[in-house]
PDB file of N, CA and C in Angstrom:
ATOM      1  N   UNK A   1       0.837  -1.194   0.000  1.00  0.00           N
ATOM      2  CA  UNK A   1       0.000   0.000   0.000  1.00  0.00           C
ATOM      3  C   UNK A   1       0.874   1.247   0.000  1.00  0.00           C
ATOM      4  N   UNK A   2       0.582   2.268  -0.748  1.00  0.00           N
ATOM      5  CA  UNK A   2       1.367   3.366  -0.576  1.00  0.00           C
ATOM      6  C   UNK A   2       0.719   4.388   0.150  1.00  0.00           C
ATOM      7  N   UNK A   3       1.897   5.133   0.484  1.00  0.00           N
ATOM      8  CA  UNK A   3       1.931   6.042   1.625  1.00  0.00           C
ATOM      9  C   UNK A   3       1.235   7.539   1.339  1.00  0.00           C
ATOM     10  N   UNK A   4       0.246   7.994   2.324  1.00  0.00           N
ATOM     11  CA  UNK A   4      -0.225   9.002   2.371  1.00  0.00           C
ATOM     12  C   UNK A   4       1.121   9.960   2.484  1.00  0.00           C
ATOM     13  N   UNK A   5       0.990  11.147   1.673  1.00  0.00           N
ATOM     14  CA  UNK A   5       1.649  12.262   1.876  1.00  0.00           C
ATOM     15  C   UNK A   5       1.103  13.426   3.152  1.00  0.00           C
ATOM     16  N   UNK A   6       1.282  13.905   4.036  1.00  0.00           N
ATOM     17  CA  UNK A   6       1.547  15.236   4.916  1.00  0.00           C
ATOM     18  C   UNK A   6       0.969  16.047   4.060  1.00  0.00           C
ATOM     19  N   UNK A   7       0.401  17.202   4.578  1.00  0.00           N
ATOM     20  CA  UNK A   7       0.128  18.170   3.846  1.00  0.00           C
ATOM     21  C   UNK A   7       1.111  19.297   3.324  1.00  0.00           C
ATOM     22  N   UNK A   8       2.175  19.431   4.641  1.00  0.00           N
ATOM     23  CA  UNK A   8       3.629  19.833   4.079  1.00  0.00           C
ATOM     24  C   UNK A   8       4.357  19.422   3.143  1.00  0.00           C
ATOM     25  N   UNK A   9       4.679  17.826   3.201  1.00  0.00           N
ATOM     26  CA  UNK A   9       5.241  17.350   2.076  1.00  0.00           C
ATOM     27  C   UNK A   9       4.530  17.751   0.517  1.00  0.00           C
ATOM     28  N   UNK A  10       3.032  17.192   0.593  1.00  0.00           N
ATOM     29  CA  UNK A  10       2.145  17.796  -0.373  1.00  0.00           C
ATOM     30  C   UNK A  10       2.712  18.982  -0.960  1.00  0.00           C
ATOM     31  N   UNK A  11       2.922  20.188  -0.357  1.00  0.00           N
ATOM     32  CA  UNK A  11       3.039  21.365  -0.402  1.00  0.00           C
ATOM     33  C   UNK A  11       4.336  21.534  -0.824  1.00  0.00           C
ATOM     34  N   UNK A  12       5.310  21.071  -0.260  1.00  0.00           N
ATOM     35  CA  UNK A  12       6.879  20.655  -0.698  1.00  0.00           C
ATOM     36  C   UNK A  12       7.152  20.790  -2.204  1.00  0.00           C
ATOM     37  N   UNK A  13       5.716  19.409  -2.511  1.00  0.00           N
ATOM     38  CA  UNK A  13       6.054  18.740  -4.174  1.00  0.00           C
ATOM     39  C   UNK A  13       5.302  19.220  -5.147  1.00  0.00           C
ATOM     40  N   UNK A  14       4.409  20.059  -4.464  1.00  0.00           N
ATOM     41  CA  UNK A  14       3.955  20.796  -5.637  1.00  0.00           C
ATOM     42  C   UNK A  14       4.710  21.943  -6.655  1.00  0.00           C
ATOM     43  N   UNK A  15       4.298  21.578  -8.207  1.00  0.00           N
ATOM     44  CA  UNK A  15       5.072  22.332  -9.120  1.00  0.00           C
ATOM     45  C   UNK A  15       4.081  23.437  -9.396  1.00  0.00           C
ATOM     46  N   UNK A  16       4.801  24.353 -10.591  1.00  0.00           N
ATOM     47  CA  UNK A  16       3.796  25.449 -10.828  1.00  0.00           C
ATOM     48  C   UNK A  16       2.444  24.978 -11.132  1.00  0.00           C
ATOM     49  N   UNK A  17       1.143  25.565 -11.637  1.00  0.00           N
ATOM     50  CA  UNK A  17       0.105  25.376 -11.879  1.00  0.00           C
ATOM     51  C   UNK A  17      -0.540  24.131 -11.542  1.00  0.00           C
ATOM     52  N   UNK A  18       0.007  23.847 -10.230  1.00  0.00           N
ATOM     53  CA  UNK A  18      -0.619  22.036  -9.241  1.00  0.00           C
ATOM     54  C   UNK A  18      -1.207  22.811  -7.825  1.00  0.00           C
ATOM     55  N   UNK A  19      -2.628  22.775  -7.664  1.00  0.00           N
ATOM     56  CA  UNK A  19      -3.078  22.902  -6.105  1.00  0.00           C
ATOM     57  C   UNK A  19      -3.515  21.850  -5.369  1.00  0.00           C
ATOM     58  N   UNK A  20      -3.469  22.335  -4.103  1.00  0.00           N
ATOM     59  CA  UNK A  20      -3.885  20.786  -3.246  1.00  0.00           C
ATOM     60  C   UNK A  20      -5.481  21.375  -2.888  1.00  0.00           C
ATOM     61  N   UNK A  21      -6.495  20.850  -2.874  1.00  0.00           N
ATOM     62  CA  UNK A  21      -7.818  20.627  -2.122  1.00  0.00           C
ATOM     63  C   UNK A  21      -8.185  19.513  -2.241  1.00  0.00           C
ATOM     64  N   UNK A  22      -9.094  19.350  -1.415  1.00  0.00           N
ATOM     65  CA  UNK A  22      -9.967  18.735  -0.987  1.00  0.00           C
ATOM     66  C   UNK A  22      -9.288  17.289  -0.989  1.00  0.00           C
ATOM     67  N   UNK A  23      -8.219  17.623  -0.274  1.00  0.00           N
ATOM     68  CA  UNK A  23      -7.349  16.054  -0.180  1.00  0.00           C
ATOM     69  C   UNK A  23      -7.233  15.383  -1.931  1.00  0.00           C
ATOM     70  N   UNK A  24      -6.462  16.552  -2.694  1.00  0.00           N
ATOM     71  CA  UNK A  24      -6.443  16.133  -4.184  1.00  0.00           C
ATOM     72  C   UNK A  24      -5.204  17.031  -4.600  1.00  0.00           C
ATOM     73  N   UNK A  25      -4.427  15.999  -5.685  1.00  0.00           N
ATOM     74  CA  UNK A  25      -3.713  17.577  -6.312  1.00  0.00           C
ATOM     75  C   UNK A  25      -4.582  17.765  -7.644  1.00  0.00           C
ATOM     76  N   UNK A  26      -4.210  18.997  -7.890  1.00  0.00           N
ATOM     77  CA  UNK A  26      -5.205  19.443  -9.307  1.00  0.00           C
ATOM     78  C   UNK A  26      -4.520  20.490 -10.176  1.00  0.00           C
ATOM     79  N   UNK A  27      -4.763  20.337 -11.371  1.00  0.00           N
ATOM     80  CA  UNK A  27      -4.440  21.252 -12.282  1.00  0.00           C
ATOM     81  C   UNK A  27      -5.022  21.376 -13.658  1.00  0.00           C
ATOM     82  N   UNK A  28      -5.483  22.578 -14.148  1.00  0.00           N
ATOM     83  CA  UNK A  28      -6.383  22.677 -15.149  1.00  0.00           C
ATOM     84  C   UNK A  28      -5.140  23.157 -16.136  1.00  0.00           C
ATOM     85  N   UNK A  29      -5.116  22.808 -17.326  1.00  0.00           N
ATOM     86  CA  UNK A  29      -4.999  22.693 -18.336  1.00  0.00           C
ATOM     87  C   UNK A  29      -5.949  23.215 -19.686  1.00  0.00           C
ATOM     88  N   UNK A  30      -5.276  24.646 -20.406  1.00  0.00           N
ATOM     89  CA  UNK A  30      -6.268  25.131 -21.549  1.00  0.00           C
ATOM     90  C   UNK A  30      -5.417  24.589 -22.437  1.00  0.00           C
ATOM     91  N   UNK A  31      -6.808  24.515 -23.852  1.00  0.00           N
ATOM     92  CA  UNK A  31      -6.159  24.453 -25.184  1.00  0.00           C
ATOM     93  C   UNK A  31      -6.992  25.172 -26.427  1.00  0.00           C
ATOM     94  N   UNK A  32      -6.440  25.225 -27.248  1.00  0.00           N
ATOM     95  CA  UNK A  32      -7.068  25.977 -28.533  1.00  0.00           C
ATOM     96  C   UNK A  32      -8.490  25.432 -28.879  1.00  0.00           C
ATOM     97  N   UNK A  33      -8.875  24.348 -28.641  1.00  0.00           N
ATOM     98  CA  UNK A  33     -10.083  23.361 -28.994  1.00  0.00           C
ATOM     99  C   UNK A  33     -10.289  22.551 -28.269  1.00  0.00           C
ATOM    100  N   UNK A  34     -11.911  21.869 -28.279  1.00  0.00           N
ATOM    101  CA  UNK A  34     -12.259  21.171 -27.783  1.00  0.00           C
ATOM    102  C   UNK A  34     -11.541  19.793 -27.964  1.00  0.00           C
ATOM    103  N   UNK A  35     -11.231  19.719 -29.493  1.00  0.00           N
ATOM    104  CA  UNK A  35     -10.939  18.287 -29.581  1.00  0.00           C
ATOM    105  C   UNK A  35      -9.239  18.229 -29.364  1.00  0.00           C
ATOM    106  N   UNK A  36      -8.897  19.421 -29.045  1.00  0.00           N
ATOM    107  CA  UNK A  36      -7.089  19.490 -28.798  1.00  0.00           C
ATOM    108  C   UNK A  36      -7.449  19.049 -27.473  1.00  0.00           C
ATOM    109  N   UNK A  37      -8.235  19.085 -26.324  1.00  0.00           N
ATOM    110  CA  UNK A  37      -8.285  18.905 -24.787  1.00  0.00           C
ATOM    111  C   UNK A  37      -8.985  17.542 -25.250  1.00  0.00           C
ATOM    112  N   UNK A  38      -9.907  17.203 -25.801  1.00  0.00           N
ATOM    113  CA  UNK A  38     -10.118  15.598 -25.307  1.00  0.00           C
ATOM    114  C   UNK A  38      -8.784  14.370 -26.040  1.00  0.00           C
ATOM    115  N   UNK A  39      -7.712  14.669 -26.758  1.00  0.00           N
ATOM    116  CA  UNK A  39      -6.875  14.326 -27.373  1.00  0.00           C
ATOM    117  C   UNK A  39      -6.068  14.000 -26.133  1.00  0.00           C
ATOM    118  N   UNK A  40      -6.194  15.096 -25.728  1.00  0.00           N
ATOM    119  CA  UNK A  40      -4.772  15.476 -24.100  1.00  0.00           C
ATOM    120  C   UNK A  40      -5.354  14.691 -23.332  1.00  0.00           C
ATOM    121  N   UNK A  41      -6.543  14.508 -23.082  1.00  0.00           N
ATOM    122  CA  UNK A  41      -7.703  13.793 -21.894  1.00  0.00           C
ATOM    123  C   UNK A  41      -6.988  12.504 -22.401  1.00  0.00           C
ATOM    124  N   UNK A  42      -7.113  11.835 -23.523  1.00  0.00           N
ATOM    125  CA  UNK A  42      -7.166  10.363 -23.761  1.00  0.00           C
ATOM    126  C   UNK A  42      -5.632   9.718 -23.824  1.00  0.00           C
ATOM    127  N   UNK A  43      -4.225  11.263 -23.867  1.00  0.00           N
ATOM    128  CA  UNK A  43      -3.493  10.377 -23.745  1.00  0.00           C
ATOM    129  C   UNK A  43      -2.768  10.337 -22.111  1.00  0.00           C
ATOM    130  N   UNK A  44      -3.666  11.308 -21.093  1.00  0.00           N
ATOM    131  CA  UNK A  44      -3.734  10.770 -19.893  1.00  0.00           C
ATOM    132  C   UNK A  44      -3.887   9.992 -19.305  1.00  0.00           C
ATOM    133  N   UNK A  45      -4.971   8.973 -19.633  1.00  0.00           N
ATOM    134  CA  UNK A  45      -5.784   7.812 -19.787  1.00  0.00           C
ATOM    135  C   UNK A  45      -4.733   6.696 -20.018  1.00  0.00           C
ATOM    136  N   UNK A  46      -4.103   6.918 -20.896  1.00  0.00           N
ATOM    137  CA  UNK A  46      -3.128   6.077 -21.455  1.00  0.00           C
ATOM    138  C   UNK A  46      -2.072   5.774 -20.369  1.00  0.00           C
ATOM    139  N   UNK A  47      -1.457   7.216 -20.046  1.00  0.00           N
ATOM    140  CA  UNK A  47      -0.533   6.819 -18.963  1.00  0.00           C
ATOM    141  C   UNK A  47      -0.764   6.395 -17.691  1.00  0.00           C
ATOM    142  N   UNK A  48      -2.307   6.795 -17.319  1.00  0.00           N
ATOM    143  CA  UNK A  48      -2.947   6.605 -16.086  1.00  0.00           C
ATOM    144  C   UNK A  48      -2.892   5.057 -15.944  1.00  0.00           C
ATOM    145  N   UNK A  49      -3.276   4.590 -16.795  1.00  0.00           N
ATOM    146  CA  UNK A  49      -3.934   3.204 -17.206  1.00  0.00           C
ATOM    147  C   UNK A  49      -1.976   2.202 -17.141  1.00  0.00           C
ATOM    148  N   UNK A  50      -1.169   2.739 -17.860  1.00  0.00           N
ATOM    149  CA  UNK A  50      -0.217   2.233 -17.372  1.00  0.00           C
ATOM    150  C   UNK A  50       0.534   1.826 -16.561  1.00  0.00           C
ATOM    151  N   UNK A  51       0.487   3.001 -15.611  1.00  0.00           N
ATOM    152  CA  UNK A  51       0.651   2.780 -14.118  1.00  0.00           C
ATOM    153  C   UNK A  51      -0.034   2.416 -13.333  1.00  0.00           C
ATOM    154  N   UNK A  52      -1.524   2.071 -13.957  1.00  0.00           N
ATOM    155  CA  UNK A  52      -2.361   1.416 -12.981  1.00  0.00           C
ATOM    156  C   UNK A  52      -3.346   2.840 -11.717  1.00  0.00           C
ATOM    157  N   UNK A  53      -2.801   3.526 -12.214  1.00  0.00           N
ATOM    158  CA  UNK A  53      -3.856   4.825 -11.248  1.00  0.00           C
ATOM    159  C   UNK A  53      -4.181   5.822 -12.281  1.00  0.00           C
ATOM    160  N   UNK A  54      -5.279   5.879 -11.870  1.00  0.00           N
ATOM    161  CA  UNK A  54      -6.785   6.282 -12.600  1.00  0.00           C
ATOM    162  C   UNK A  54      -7.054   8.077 -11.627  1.00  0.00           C
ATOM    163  N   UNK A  55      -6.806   9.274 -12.378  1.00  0.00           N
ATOM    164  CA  UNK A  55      -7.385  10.374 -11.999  1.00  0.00           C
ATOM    165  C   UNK A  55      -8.708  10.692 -12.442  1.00  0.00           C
ATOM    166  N   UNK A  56      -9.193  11.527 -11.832  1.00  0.00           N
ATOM    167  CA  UNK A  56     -10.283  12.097 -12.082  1.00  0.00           C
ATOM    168  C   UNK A  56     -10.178  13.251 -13.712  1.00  0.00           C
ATOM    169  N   UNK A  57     -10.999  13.030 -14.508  1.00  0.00           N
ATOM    170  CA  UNK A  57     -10.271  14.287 -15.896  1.00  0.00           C
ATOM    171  C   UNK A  57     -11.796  14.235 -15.974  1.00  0.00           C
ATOM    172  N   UNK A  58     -11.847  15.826 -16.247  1.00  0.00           N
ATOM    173  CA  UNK A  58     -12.741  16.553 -16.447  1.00  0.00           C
ATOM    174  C   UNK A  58     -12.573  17.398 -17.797  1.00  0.00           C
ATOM    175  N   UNK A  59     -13.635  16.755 -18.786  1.00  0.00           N
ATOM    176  CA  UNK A  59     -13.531  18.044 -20.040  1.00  0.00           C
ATOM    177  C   UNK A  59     -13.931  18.585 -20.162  1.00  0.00           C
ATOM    178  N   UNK A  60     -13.337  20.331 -20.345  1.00  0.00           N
ATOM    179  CA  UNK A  60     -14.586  20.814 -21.066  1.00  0.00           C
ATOM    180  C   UNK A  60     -14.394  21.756 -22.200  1.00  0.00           C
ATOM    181  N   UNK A  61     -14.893  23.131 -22.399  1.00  0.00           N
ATOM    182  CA  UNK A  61     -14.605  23.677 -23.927  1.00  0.00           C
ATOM    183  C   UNK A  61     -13.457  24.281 -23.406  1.00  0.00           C
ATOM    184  N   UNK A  62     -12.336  23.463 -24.357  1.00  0.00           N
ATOM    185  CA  UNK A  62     -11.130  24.338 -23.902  1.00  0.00           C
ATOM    186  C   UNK A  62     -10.279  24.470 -22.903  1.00  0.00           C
ATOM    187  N   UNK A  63     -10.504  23.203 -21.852  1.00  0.00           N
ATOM    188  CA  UNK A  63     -10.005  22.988 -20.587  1.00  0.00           C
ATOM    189  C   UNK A  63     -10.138  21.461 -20.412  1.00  0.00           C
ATOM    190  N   UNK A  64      -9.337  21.008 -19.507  1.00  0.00           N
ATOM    191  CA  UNK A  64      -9.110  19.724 -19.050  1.00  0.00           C
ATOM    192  C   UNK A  64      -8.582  19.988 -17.313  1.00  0.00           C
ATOM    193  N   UNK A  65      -9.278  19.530 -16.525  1.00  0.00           N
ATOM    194  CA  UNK A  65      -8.940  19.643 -14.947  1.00  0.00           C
ATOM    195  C   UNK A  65      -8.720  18.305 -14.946  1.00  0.00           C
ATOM    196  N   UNK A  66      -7.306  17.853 -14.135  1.00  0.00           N
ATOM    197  CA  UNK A  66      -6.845  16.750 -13.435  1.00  0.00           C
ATOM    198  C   UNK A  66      -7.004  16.564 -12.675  1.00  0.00           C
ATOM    199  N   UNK A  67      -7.411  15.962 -11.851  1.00  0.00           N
ATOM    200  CA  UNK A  67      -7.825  15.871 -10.094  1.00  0.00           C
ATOM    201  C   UNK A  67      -6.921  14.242  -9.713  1.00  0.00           C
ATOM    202  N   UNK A  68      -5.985  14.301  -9.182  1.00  0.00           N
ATOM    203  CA  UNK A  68      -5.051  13.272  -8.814  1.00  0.00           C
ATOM    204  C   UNK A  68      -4.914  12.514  -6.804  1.00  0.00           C
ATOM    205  N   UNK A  69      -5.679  11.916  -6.854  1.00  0.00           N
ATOM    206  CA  UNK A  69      -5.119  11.172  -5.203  1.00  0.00           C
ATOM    207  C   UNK A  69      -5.183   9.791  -5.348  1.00  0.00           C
ATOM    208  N   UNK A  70      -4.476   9.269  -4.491  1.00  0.00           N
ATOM    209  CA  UNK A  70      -4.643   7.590  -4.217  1.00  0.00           C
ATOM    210  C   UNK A  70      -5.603   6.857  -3.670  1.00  0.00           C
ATOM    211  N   UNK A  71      -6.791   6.654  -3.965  1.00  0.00           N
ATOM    212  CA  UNK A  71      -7.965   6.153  -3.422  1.00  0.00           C
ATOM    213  C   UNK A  71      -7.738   5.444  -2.145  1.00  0.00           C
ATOM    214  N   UNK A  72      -6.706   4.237  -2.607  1.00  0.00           N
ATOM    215  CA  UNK A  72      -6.857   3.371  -1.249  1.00  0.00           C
ATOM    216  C   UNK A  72      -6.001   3.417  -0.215  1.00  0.00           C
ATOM    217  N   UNK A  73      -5.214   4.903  -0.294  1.00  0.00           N
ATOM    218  CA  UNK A  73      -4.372   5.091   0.784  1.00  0.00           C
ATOM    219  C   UNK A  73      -4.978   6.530   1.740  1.00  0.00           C
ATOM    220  N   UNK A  74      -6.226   7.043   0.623  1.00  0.00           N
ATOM    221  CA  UNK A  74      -6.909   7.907   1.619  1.00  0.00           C
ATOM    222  C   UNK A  74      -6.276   9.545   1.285  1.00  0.00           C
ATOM    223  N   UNK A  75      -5.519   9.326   0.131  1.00  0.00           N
ATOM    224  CA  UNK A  75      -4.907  10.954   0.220  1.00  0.00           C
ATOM    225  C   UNK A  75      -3.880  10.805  -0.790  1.00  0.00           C
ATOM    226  N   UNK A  76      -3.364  12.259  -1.174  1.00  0.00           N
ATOM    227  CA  UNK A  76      -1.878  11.974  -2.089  1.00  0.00           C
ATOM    228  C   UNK A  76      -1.000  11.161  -1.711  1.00  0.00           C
ATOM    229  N   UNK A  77      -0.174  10.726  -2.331  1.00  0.00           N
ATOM    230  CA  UNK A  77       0.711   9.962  -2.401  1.00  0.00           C
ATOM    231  C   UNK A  77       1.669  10.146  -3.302  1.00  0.00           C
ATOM    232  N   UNK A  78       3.084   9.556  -3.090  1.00  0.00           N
ATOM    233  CA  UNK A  78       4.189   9.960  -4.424  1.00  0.00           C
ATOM    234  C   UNK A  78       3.589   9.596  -5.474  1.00  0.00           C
ATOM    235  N   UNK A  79       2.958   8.324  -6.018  1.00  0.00           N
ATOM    236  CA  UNK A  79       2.434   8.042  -6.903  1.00  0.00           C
ATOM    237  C   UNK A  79       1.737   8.871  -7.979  1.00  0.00           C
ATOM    238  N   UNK A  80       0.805  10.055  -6.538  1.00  0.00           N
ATOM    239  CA  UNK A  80       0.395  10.985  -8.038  1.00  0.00           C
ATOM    240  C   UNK A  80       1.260  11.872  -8.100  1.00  0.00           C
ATOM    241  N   UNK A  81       2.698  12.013  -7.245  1.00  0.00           N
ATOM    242  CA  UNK A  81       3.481  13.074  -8.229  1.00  0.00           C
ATOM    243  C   UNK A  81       3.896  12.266  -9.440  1.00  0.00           C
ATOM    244  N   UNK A  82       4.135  11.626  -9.216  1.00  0.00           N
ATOM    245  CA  UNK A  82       4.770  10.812 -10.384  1.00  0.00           C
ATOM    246  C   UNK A  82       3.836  10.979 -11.242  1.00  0.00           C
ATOM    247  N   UNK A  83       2.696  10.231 -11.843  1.00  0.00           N
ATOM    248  CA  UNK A  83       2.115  10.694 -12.631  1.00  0.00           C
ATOM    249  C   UNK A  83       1.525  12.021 -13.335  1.00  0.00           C
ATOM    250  N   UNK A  84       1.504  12.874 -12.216  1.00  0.00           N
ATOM    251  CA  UNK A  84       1.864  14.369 -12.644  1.00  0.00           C
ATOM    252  C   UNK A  84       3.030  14.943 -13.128  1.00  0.00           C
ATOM    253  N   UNK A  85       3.741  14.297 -13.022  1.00  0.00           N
ATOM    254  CA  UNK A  85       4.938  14.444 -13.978  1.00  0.00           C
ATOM    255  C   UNK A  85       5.018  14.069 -15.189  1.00  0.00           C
ATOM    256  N   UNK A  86       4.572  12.768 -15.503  1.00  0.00           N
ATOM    257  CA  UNK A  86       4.282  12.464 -16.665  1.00  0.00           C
ATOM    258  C   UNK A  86       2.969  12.826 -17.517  1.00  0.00           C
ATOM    259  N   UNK A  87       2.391  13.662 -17.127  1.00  0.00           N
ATOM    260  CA  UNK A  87       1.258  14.323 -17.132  1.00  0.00           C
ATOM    261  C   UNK A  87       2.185  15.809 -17.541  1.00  0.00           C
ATOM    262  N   UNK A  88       2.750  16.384 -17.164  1.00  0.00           N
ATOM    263  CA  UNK A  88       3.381  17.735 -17.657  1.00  0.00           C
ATOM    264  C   UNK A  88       4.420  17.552 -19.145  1.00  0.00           C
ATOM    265  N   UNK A  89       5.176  15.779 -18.472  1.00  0.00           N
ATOM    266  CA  UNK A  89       5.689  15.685 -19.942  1.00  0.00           C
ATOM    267  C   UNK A  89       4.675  15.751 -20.811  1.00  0.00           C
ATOM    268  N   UNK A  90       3.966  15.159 -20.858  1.00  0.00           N
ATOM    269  CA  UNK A  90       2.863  14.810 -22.187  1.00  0.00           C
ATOM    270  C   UNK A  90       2.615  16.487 -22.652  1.00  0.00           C
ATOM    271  N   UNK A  91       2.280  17.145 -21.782  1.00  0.00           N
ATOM    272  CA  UNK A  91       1.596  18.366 -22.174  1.00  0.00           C
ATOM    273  C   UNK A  91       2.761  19.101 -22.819  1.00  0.00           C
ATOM    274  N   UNK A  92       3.593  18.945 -22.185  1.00  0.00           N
ATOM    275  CA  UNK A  92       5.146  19.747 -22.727  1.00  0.00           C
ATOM    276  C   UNK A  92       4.980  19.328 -24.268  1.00  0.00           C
ATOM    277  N   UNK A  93       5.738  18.280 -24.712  1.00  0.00           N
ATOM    278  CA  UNK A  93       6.069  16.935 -25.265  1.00  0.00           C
ATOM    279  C   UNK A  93       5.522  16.249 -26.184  1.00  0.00           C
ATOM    280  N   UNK A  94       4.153  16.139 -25.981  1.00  0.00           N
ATOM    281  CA  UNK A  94       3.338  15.546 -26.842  1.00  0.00           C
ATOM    282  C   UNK A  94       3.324  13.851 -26.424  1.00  0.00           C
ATOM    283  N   UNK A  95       2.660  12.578 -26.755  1.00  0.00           N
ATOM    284  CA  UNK A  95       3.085  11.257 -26.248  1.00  0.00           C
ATOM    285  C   UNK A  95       4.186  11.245 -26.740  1.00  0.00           C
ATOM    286  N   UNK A  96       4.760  10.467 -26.154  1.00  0.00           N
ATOM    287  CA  UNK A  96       6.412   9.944 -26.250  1.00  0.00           C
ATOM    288  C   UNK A  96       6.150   8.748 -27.538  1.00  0.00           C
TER     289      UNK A  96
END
C-alpha cells in the first residue's frame, strides 16, 4: 500500500500550476479546442492506465482539470506526483 503524503510534504512537491484541495492535487490545463483537450484527456488515460492509477479528468470547452489522489491510501501519495509528472511531460512533449 502506498503512503499518504503530509500536507507539508504535499506542499513541498507541488510544481507550478498544481493545487492541493480537498485532499487532491489538481491542475487545469487550456487548449485551442475542444478536440485538442479531449486528445490530451485520452493520452492521460493512457498513462494513467499504465501505471495502474486512474485520476479524475474533467472536459470541457477548452479545458481539461486533473484531479489526482490515491484512493486506497486515503490521500496523495508519491504516486500521483509521479504521474503528474508524466502528465506535464505529455503536455510539454506531446506522447512519447
Amino acid at each position: 500500500m502506498r503512503t499518504k503524503l503530509t500536507e507539508a510534504q504535499i506542499g513541498e512537491k507541488l510544481t507550478a500550476g498544481w493545487t492541493f484541495r480537498d485532499n487532491m492535487i489538481h491542475r487545469i490545463y487550456e487548449f485551442p479546442s475542444y478536440a485538442h483537450g479531449s486528445q490530451f484527456a485520452a493520452g492521460v488515460g493512457l498513462l494513467a492506465e499504465g501505471m495502474d492509477h486512474h485520476p479524475d479528468i474533467l472536459i470541457q470547452w477548452r479545458k481539461v482539470t486533473i484531479s489526482l489522489n490515491t484512493h486506497d491510501a486515503g490521500g496523495v501519495t508519491d504516486t500521483d506526483f509521479a504521474l503528474a509528472e508524466k502528465i506535464e511531460r505529455l503536455r510539454e512533449h506531446g506522447p512519447a
